[in-house]
Coordinates of C-alpha atoms in Angstrom, one line a residue:
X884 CA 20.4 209.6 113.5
X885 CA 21.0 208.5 110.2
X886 CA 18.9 207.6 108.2
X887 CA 16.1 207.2 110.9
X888 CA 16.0 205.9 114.2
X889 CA 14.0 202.5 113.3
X890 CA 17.1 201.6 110.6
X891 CA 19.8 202.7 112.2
X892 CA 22.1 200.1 113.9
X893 CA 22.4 201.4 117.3
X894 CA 18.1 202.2 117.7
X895 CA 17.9 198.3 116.1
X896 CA 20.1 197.0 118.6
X897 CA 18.7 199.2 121.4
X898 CA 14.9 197.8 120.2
X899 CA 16.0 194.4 120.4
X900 CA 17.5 194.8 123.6
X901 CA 14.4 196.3 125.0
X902 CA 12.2 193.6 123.2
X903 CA 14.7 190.8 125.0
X904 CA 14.3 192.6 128.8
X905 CA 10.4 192.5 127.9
X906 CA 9.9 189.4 127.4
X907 CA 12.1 188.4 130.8
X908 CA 9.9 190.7 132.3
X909 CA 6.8 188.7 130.5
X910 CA 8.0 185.5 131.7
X911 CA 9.2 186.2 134.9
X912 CA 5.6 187.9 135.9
X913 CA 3.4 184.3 134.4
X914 CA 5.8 182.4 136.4
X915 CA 4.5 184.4 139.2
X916 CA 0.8 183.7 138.0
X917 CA 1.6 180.0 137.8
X918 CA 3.1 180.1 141.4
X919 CA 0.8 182.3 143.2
X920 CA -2.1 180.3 141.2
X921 CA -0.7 177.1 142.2
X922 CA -0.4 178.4 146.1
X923 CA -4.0 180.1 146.2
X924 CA -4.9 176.7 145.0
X925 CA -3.4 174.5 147.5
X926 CA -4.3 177.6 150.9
X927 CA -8.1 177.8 149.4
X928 CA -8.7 174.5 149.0
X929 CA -9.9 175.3 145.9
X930 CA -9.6 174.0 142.2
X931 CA -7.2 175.5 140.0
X932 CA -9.7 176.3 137.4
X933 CA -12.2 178.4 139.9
X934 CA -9.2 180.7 141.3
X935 CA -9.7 184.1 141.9
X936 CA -6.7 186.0 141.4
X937 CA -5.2 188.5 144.1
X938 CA -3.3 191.3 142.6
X939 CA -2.8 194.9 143.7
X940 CA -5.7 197.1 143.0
X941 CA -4.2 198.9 139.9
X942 CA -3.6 195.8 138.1
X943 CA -6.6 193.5 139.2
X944 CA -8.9 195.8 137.5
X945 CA -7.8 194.8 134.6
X946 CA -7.7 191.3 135.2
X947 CA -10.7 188.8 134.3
X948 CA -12.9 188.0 137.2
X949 CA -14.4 184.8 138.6
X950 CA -16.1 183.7 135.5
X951 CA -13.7 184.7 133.3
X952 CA -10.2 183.0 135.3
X953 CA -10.1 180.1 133.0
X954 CA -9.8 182.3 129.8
X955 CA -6.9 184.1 132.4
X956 CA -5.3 180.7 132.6
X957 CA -4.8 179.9 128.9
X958 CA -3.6 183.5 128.2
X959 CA -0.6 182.9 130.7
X960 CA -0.2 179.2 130.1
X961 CA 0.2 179.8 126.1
X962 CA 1.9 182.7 125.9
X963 CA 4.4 181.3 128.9
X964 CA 4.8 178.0 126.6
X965 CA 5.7 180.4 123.4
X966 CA 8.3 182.3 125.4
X967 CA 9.8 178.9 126.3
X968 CA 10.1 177.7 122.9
X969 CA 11.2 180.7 121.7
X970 CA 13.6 181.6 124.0
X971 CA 14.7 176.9 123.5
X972 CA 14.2 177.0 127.2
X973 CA 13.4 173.2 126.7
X974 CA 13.4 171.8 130.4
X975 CA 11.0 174.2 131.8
X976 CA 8.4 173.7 128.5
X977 CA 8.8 170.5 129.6
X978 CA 8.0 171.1 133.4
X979 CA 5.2 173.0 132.4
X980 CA 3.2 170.5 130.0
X981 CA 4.0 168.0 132.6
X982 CA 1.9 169.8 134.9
X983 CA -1.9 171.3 135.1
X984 CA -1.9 173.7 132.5
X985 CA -4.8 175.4 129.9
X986 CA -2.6 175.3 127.0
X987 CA -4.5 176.5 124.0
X988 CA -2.5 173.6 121.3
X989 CA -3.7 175.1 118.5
X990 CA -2.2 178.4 119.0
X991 CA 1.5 177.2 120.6
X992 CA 1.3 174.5 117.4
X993 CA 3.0 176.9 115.0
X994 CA 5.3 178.2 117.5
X995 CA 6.7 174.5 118.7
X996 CA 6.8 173.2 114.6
X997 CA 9.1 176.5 114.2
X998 CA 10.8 175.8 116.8
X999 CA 11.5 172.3 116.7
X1000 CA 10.2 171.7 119.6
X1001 CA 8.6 168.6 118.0
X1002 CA 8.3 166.1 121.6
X1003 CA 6.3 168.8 123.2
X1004 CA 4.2 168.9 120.4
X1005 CA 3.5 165.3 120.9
X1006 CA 3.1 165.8 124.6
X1007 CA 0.2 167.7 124.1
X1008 CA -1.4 166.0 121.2
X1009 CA -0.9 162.8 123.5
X1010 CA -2.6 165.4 126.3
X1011 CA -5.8 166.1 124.1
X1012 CA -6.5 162.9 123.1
X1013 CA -5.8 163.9 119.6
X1014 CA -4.4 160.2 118.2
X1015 CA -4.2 161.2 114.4
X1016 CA -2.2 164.4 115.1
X1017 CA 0.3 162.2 117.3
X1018 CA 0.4 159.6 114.9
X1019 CA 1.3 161.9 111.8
X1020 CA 3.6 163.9 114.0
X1021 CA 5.6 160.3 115.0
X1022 CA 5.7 159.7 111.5
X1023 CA 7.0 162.6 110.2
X1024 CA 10.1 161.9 113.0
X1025 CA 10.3 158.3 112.2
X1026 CA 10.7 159.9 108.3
X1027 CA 13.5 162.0 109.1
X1028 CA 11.3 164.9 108.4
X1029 CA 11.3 166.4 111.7
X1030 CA 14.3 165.9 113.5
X1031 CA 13.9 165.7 117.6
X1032 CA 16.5 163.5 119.9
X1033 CA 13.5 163.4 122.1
X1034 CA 11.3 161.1 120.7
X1035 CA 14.1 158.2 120.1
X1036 CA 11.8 155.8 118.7
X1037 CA 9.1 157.0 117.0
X1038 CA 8.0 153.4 115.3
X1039 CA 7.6 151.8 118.6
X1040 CA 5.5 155.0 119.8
X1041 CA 2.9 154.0 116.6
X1042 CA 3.1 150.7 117.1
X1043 CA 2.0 150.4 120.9
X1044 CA -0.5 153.3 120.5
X1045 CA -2.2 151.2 117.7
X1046 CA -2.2 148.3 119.7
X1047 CA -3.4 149.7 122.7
X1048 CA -6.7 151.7 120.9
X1049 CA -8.0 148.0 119.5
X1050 CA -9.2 149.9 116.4
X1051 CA -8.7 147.7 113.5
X1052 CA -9.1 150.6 111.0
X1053 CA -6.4 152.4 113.0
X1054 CA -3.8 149.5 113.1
X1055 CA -4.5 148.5 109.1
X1056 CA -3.7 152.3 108.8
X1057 CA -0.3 152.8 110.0
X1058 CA 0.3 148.9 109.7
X1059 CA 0.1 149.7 105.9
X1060 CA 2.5 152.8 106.4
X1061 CA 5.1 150.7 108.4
X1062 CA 4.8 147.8 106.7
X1063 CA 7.1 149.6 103.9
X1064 CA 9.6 150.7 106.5
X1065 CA 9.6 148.0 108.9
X1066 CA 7.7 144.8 107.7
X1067 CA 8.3 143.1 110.8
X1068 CA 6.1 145.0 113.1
X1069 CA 4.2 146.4 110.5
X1070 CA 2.9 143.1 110.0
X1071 CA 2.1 143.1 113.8
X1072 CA -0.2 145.6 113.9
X1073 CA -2.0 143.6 110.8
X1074 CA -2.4 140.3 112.2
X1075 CA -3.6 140.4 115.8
X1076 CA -2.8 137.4 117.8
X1077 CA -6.0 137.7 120.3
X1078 CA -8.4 134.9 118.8
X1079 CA -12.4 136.2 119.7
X1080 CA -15.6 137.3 118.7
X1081 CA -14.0 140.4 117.9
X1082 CA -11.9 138.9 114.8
X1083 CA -14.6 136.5 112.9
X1084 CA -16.6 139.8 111.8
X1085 CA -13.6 140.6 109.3
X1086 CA -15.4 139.6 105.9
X1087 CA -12.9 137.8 103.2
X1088 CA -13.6 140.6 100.6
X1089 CA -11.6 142.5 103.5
X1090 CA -9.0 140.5 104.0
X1091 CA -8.5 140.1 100.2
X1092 CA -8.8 143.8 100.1
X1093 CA -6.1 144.1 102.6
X1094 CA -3.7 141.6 101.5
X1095 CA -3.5 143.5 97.8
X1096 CA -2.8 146.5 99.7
X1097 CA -0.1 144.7 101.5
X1098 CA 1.0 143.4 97.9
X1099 CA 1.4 147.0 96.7
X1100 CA 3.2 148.3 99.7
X1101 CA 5.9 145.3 100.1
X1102 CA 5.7 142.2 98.4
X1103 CA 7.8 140.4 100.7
X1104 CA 5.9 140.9 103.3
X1105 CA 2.9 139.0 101.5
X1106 CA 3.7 135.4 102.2
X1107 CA 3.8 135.8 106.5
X1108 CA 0.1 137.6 106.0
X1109 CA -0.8 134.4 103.9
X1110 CA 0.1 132.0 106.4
X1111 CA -1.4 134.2 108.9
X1112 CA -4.9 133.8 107.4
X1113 CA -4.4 130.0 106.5
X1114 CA -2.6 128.8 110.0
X1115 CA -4.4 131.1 112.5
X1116 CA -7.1 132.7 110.7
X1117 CA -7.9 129.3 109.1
X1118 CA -9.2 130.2 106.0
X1119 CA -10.4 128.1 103.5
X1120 CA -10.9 130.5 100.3
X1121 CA -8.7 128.4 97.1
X1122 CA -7.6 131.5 95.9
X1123 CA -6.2 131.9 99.4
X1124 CA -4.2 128.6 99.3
X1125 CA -3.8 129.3 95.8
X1126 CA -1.6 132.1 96.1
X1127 CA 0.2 130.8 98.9
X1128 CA 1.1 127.8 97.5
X1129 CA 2.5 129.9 94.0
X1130 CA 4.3 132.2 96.4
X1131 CA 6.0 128.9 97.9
X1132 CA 6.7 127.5 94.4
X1133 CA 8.2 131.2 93.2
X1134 CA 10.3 131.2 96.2
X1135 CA 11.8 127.3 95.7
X1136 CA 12.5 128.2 92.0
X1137 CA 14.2 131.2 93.3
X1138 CA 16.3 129.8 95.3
X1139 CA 17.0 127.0 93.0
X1140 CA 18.2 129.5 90.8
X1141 CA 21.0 130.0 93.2
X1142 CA 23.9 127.9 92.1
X1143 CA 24.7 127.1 95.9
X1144 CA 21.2 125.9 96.6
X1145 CA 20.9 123.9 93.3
X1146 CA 23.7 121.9 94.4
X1147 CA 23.3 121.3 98.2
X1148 CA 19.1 120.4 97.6
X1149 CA 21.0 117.9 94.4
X1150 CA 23.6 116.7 96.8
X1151 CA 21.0 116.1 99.9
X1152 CA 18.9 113.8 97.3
X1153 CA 22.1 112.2 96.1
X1154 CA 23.4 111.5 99.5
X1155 CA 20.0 110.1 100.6
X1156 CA 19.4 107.9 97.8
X1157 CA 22.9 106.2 97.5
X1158 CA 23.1 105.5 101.4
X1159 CA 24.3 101.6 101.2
X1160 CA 21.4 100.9 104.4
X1161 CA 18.2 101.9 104.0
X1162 CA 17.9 105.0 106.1
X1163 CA 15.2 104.6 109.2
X1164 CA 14.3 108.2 108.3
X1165 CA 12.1 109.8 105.8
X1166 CA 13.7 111.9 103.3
X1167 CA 11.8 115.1 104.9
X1168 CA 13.2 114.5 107.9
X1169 CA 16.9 113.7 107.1
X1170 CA 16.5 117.1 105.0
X1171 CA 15.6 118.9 108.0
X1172 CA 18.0 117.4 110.6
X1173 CA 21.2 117.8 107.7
X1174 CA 20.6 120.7 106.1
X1175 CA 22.3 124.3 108.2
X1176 CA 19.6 126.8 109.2
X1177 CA 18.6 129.1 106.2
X1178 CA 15.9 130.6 104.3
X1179 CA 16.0 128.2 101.6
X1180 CA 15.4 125.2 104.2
X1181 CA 12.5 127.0 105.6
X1182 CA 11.0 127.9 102.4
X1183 CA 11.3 124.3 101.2
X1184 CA 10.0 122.7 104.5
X1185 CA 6.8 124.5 104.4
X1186 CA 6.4 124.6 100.5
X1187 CA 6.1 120.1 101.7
X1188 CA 3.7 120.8 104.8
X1189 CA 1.3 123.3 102.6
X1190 CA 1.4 121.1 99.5
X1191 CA 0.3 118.0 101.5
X1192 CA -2.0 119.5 104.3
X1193 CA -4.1 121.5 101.8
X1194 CA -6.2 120.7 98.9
X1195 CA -7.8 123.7 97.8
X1196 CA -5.1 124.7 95.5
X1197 CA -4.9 123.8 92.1
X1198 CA -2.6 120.9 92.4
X1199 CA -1.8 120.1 88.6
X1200 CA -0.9 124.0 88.1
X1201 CA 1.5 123.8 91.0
X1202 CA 2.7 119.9 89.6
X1203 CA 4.1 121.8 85.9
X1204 CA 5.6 124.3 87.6
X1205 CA 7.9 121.6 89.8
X1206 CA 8.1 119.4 86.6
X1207 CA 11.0 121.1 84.9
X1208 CA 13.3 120.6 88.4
X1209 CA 11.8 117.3 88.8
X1210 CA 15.2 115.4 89.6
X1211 CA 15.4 117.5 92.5
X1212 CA 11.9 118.3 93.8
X1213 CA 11.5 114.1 93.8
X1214 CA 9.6 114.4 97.3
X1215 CA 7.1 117.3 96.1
X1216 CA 6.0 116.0 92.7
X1217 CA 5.1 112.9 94.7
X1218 CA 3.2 114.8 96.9
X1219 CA 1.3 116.5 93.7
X1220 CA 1.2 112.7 92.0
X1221 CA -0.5 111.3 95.7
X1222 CA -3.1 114.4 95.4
X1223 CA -3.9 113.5 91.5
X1224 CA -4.1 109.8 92.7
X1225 CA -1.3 108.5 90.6
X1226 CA -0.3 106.4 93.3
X1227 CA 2.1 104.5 90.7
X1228 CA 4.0 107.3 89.9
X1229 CA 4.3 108.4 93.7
X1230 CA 5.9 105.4 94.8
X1231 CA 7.9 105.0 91.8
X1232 CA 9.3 108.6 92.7
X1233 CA 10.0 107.5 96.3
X1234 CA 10.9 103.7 96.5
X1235 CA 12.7 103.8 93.3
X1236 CA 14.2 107.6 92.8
X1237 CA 14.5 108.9 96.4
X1238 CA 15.2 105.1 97.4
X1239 CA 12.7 106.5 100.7
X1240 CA 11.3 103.3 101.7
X1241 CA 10.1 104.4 105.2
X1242 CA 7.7 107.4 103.2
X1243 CA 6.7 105.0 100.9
X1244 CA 5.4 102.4 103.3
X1245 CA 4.2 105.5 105.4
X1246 CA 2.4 106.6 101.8
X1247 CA 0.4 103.5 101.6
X1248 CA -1.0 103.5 105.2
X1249 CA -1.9 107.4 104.9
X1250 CA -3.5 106.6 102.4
X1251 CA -2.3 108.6 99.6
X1252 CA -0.2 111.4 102.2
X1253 CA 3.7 111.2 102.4
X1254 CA 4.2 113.0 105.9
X1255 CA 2.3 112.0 109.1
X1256 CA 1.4 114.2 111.7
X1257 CA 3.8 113.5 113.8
X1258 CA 6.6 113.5 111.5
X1259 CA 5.0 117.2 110.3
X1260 CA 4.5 118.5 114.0
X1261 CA 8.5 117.3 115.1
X1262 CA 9.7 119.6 112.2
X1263 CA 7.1 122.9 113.2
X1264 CA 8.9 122.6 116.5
X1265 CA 12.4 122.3 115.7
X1266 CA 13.0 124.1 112.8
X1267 CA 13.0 127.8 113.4
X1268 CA 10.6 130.3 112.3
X1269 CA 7.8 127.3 111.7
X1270 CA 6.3 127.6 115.3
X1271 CA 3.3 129.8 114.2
X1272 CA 2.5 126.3 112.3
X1273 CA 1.8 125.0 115.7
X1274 CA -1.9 126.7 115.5
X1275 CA -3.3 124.9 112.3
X1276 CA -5.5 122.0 112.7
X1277 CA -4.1 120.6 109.4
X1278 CA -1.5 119.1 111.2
X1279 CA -3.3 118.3 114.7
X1280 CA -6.0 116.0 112.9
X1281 CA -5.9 112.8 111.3
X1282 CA -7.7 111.3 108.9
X1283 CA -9.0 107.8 108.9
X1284 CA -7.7 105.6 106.1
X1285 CA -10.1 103.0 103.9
X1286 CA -8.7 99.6 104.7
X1287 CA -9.2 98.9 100.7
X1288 CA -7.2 101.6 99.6
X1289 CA -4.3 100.3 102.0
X1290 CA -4.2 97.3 100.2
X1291 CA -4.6 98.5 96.7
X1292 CA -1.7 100.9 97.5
X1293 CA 0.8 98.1 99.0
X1294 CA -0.4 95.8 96.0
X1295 CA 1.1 99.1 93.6
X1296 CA 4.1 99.3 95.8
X1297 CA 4.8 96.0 95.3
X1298 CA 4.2 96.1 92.0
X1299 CA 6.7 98.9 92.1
X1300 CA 9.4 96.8 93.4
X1301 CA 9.0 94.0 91.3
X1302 CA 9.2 96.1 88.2
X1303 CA 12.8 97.9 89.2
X1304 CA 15.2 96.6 86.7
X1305 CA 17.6 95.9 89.0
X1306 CA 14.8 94.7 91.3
X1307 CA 15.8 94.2 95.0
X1308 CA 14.4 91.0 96.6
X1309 CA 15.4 92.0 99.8
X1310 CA 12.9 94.8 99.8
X1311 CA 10.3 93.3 98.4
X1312 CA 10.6 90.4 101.5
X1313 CA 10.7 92.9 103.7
X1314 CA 7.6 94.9 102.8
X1315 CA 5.9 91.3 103.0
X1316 CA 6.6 90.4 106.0
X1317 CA 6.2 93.8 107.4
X1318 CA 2.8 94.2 105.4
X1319 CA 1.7 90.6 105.6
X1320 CA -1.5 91.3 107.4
X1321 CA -2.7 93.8 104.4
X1322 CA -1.3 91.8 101.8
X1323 CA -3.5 89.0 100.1
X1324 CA -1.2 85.7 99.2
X1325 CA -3.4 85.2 95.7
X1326 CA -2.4 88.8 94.5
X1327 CA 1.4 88.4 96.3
X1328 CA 2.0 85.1 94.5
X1329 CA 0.3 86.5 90.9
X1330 CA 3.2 89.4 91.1
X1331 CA 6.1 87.6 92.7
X1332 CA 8.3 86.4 89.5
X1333 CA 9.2 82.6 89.1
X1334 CA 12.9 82.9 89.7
X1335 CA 12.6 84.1 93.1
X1336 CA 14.2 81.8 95.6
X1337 CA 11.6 80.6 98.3
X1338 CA 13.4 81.5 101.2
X1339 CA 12.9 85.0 100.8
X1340 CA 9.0 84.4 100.8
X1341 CA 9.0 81.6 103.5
X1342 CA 8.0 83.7 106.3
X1343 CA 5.3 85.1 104.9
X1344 CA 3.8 82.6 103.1
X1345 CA 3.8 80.3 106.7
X1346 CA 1.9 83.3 108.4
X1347 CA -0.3 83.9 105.5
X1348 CA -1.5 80.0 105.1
X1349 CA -1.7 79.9 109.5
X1350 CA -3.9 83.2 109.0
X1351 CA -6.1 81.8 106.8
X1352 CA -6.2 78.3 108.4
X1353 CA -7.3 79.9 111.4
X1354 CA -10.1 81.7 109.6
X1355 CA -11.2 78.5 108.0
X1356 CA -10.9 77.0 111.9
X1357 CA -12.6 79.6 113.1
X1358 CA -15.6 79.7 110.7
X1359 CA -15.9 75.9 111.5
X1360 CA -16.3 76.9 115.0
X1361 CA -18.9 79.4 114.5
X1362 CA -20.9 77.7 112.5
X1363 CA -21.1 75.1 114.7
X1364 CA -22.0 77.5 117.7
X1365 CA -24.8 79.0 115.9
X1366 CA -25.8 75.5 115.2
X1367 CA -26.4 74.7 118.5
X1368 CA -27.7 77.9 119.1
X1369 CA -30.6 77.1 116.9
X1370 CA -31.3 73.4 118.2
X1371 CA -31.5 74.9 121.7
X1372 CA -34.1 77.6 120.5
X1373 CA -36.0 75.2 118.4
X1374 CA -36.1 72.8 121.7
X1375 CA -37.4 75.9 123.6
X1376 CA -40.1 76.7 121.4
X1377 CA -41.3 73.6 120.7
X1378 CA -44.2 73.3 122.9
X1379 CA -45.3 77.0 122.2
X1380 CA -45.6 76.0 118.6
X1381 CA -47.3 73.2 118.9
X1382 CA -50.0 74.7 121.2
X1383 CA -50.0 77.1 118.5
X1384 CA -51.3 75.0 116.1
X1385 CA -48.9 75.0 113.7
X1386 CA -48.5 71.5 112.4
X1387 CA -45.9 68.6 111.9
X1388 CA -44.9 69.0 108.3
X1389 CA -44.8 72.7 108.7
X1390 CA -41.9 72.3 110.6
X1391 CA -40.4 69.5 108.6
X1392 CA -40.7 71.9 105.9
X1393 CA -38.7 74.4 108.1
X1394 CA -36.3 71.6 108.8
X1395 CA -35.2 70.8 104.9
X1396 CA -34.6 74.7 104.7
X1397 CA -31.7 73.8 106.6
X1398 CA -29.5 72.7 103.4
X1399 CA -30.3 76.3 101.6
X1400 CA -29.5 78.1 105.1
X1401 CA -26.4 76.4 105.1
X1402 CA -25.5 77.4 101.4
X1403 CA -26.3 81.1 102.3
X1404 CA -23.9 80.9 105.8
X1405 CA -21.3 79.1 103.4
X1406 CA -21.6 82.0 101.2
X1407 CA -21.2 84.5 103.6
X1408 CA -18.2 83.1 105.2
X1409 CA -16.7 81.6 102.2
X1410 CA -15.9 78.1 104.0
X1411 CA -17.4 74.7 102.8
X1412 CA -18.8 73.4 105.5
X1413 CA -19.9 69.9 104.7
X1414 CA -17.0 68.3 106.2
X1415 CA -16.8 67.6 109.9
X1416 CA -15.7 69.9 112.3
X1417 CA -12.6 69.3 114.4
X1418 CA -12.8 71.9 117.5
X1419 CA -9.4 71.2 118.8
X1420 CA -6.7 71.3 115.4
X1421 CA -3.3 70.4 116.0
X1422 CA -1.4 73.9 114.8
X1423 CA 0.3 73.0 111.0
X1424 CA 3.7 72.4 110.7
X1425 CA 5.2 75.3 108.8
X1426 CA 7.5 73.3 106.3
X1427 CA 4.6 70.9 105.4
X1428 CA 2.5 74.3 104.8
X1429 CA 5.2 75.7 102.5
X1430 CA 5.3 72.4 100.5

């Protein structure tokens, strides 16, 4: 045949026939291995691995015996897997890894990668125990790499097998791979939500470490790990809260870059401000409730909680950065100005600017904070995506407030409101009488200008003078309680003196002490007590008070 019988087209044909037939014939006599294996196995009683096989005489010859069956069992298992892959008999590779079998993996692995048999692959990498092989292999599906309808979802395949191992190299790993592909549950696999022993051995050089790495592999993704180590991890490093609270300013000045933002965040302060009544709600909160569900809102809600709740940033860093949108940002500067103590310049911002009269009040008995708790905790539920908050202590605690600094800061406030230009009286009554308790009438009456009308002060100055009438009443009776107090001790211990030996002018000496004891108690309660005591006052007439 020309030229020879191995190139010539009918011997080529005739050899692949022949090589097709052969290897049904190969098949066709392991599948008869496998069943007469599996049979012997279940007649016996005996394990799979310690069968003896049963052939003919001329071929069990040249079979492995007894102690060499389980090298017989990976010769017909492998090769039987090749021929299926081979031959894209997909089902019945399939069937077979599904069952007992002494697959040797790392001699079918090149077959099934030619193939493209790329789910039984991971069948027996998943088989083996052999996590990074599966791993890589899902990858390479998830990256279009290998192709294989299959394995439908190979990200959810990395993600529950890194969950499920607890390794926390493991899940920074492929956390770090998918965070670039799917920053969602990338980020899932790098902030575990079990709190326990387990998670308070992660040192801050590692977390740091990790959140660069994050930085390098998707920015955006940076400022959920940040409020992952601040709200639930609770940390307290500055340059932690530091770069939180920048990512929160970047993001605001982003958005207020936006020429639809700029104007709805202007038109929400212009609406709030130039209500006719005062509003019974804090700005904060009448931003929340008005403005539609977006990004921008949630970005600007918890730039507010973060700048008030922490103080380990660097608060007059953040404050220049604000300053240049400062006609808009009126409610965060004055959270900065309440950090740096420039209680003045807080309240101006808020009683005069933001004409918010309920967070200025709410300023002076927080001493110094614009939002309480409860206030902050009404927002985390109801606006979405702030839930996580829930977790932080910085908005579960509160903080007791100096009684001193109440004052001094209602004193400023109404200060404040006497220095508007076109100054309201109306306010200014109101914050008396709402404040009168805090409020001293010496400091009110020193601010108060001439021209004001006395009606709008009546009220207060009648509970002021009853409050301190009572006092003075009050210290009268006291003193004359401790009075007798004395007399009935000194009557008591008379005798017990006297048999003592202490003599007469001892105790008259003791006795003219009285006059310097009562200049000391007069000092101490501030009352003159040198005039008689009436016990029962008839209550003061409030007009005759007044006058």
């Amino acid at each position: 045949m020309s030229p020879n019988t191995r190139s010539a087209p009918p011997t080529a044909e005739l050899r692949k026939i022949l090589g097709m037939a052969a290897q049904d014939m190969l098949e066709s006599f392991l599948r008869k291995c496998r069943t007469r294996r599996k049979v012997d196995s279940q007649t016996r009683g005996l394990d799979a691995n310690k069968w003896e096989a049963s052939y003919p005489v001329h071929t069990y010859n040249c079979l492995p015996k007894r102690e060499d069956s389980h090298v017989q069992f990976q010769v017909v298992d492998t090769v039987l897997v090749k021929l299926y892959a081979q031959n894209e008999k997909t089902k019945d590779l399939y069937a077979i890894l599904n069952e007992a079998h002494n697959v040797v993996v790392s001699e079918v692995e090149p077959v099934l990668q030619k193939t493209g048999q790329y789910n039984a692959l991971c069948m027996l990498y998943k088989q083996c125990g052999d996590d990074e092989k599966l791993l890589n292999a899902w990858s390479k599906v998830a990256d279009g790499e290998w192709i294989d309808d299959d394995i439908p979802d190979p990200i959810s395949n990395i993600v529950n097998l890194a969950t499920e191992k607890r390794d926390r190299a493991l899940a920074q790993q492929w956390g770090l791979w998918l965070i670039k592909r799917d920053p969602e549950r990338g980020l899932k696999l790098l902030m575990p939500r079990d709190i326990g022993k387990r998670r308070t051995n992660n040192k801050p050089e590692d977390e740091k470490l990790l959140l660069e790495q994050i930085r390098e592999a998707n920015p955006s993704a940076v400022t959920q790990y940040l409020e992952y180590l601040i709200m639930q991890r609770r940390s307290v490093d500055p340059a932690i809260h530091m770069d939180y609270a920048s990512t929160c300013v970047d993001q605001m000045l982003d958005f207020l870059g936006q020429e639809s933002v700029l104007k709805l965040w202007r038109a929400k302060a212009s609406s709030y401000s130039s209500s006719r009544t005062e509003s019974a709600l804090p700005f904060i909160s009448y931003f929340a409730s008005t403005t539609p569900d977006s990004e921008h809102k949630r970005v600007r809600i918890k730039a507010a909680l973060f700048l008030q709740a922490s103080v380990l940033y660097e608060i007059k860093t953040i404050r220049e950065r604000l300053v240049s949108h400062e006609k808009i940002l009126k409610f965060e500067i004055a959270i900065l100005d309440g950090k740096l103590h420039q209680h003045a310049s807080a309240l101006s911002n808020l009683a005069l600017d933001l004409r918010d009269t309920v967070t200025a009040e709410a300023y002076c008995a927080l001493g110094g904070d614009l939002i309480p708790n409860k206030v902050a905790l009404s927002m985390i539920e109801n606006v979405p995506g702030l839930q996580a908050w829930r977790l932080s202590p910085m908005f579960s605690t509160s903080k007791s407030v100096d009684e001193n600094l109440k004052q001094e800061l209602l004193k400023v406030l109404l200060g404040v409101y006497m220095k508007e230009r076109d100054s309201n009286p109306d306010r200014a009554a109101h914050l008396l009488n709402a404040q009168a308790v805090n409020l001293d009438v010496t400091d009110v009456l020193s601010i108060v200008p001439e021209e004001w009308p006395l009606q709008l002060m009546s009220s207060f100055l009648a509970r002021s003078f009853r409050r301190r009438l009572h006092s003075s009443h009050e210290g009268h009776i006291l003193k004359a309680i401790t009075s007798g107090q004395n007399l009935e001790i000194k009557e008591r211990t008379w005798s017990i003196l006297r048999e003592e030996g202490y003599e007469e002018e001892t105790l008259d000496e003791e006795e003219g002490d009285e006059g310097e004891q009562e200049k000391v108690l007069n000092e101490k309660t501030g009352l003159d007590t040198s005039e008689p005591v009436d016990v029962h006052p008839e209550p003061p007439d409030s007009a005759a008070v007044i006058h």
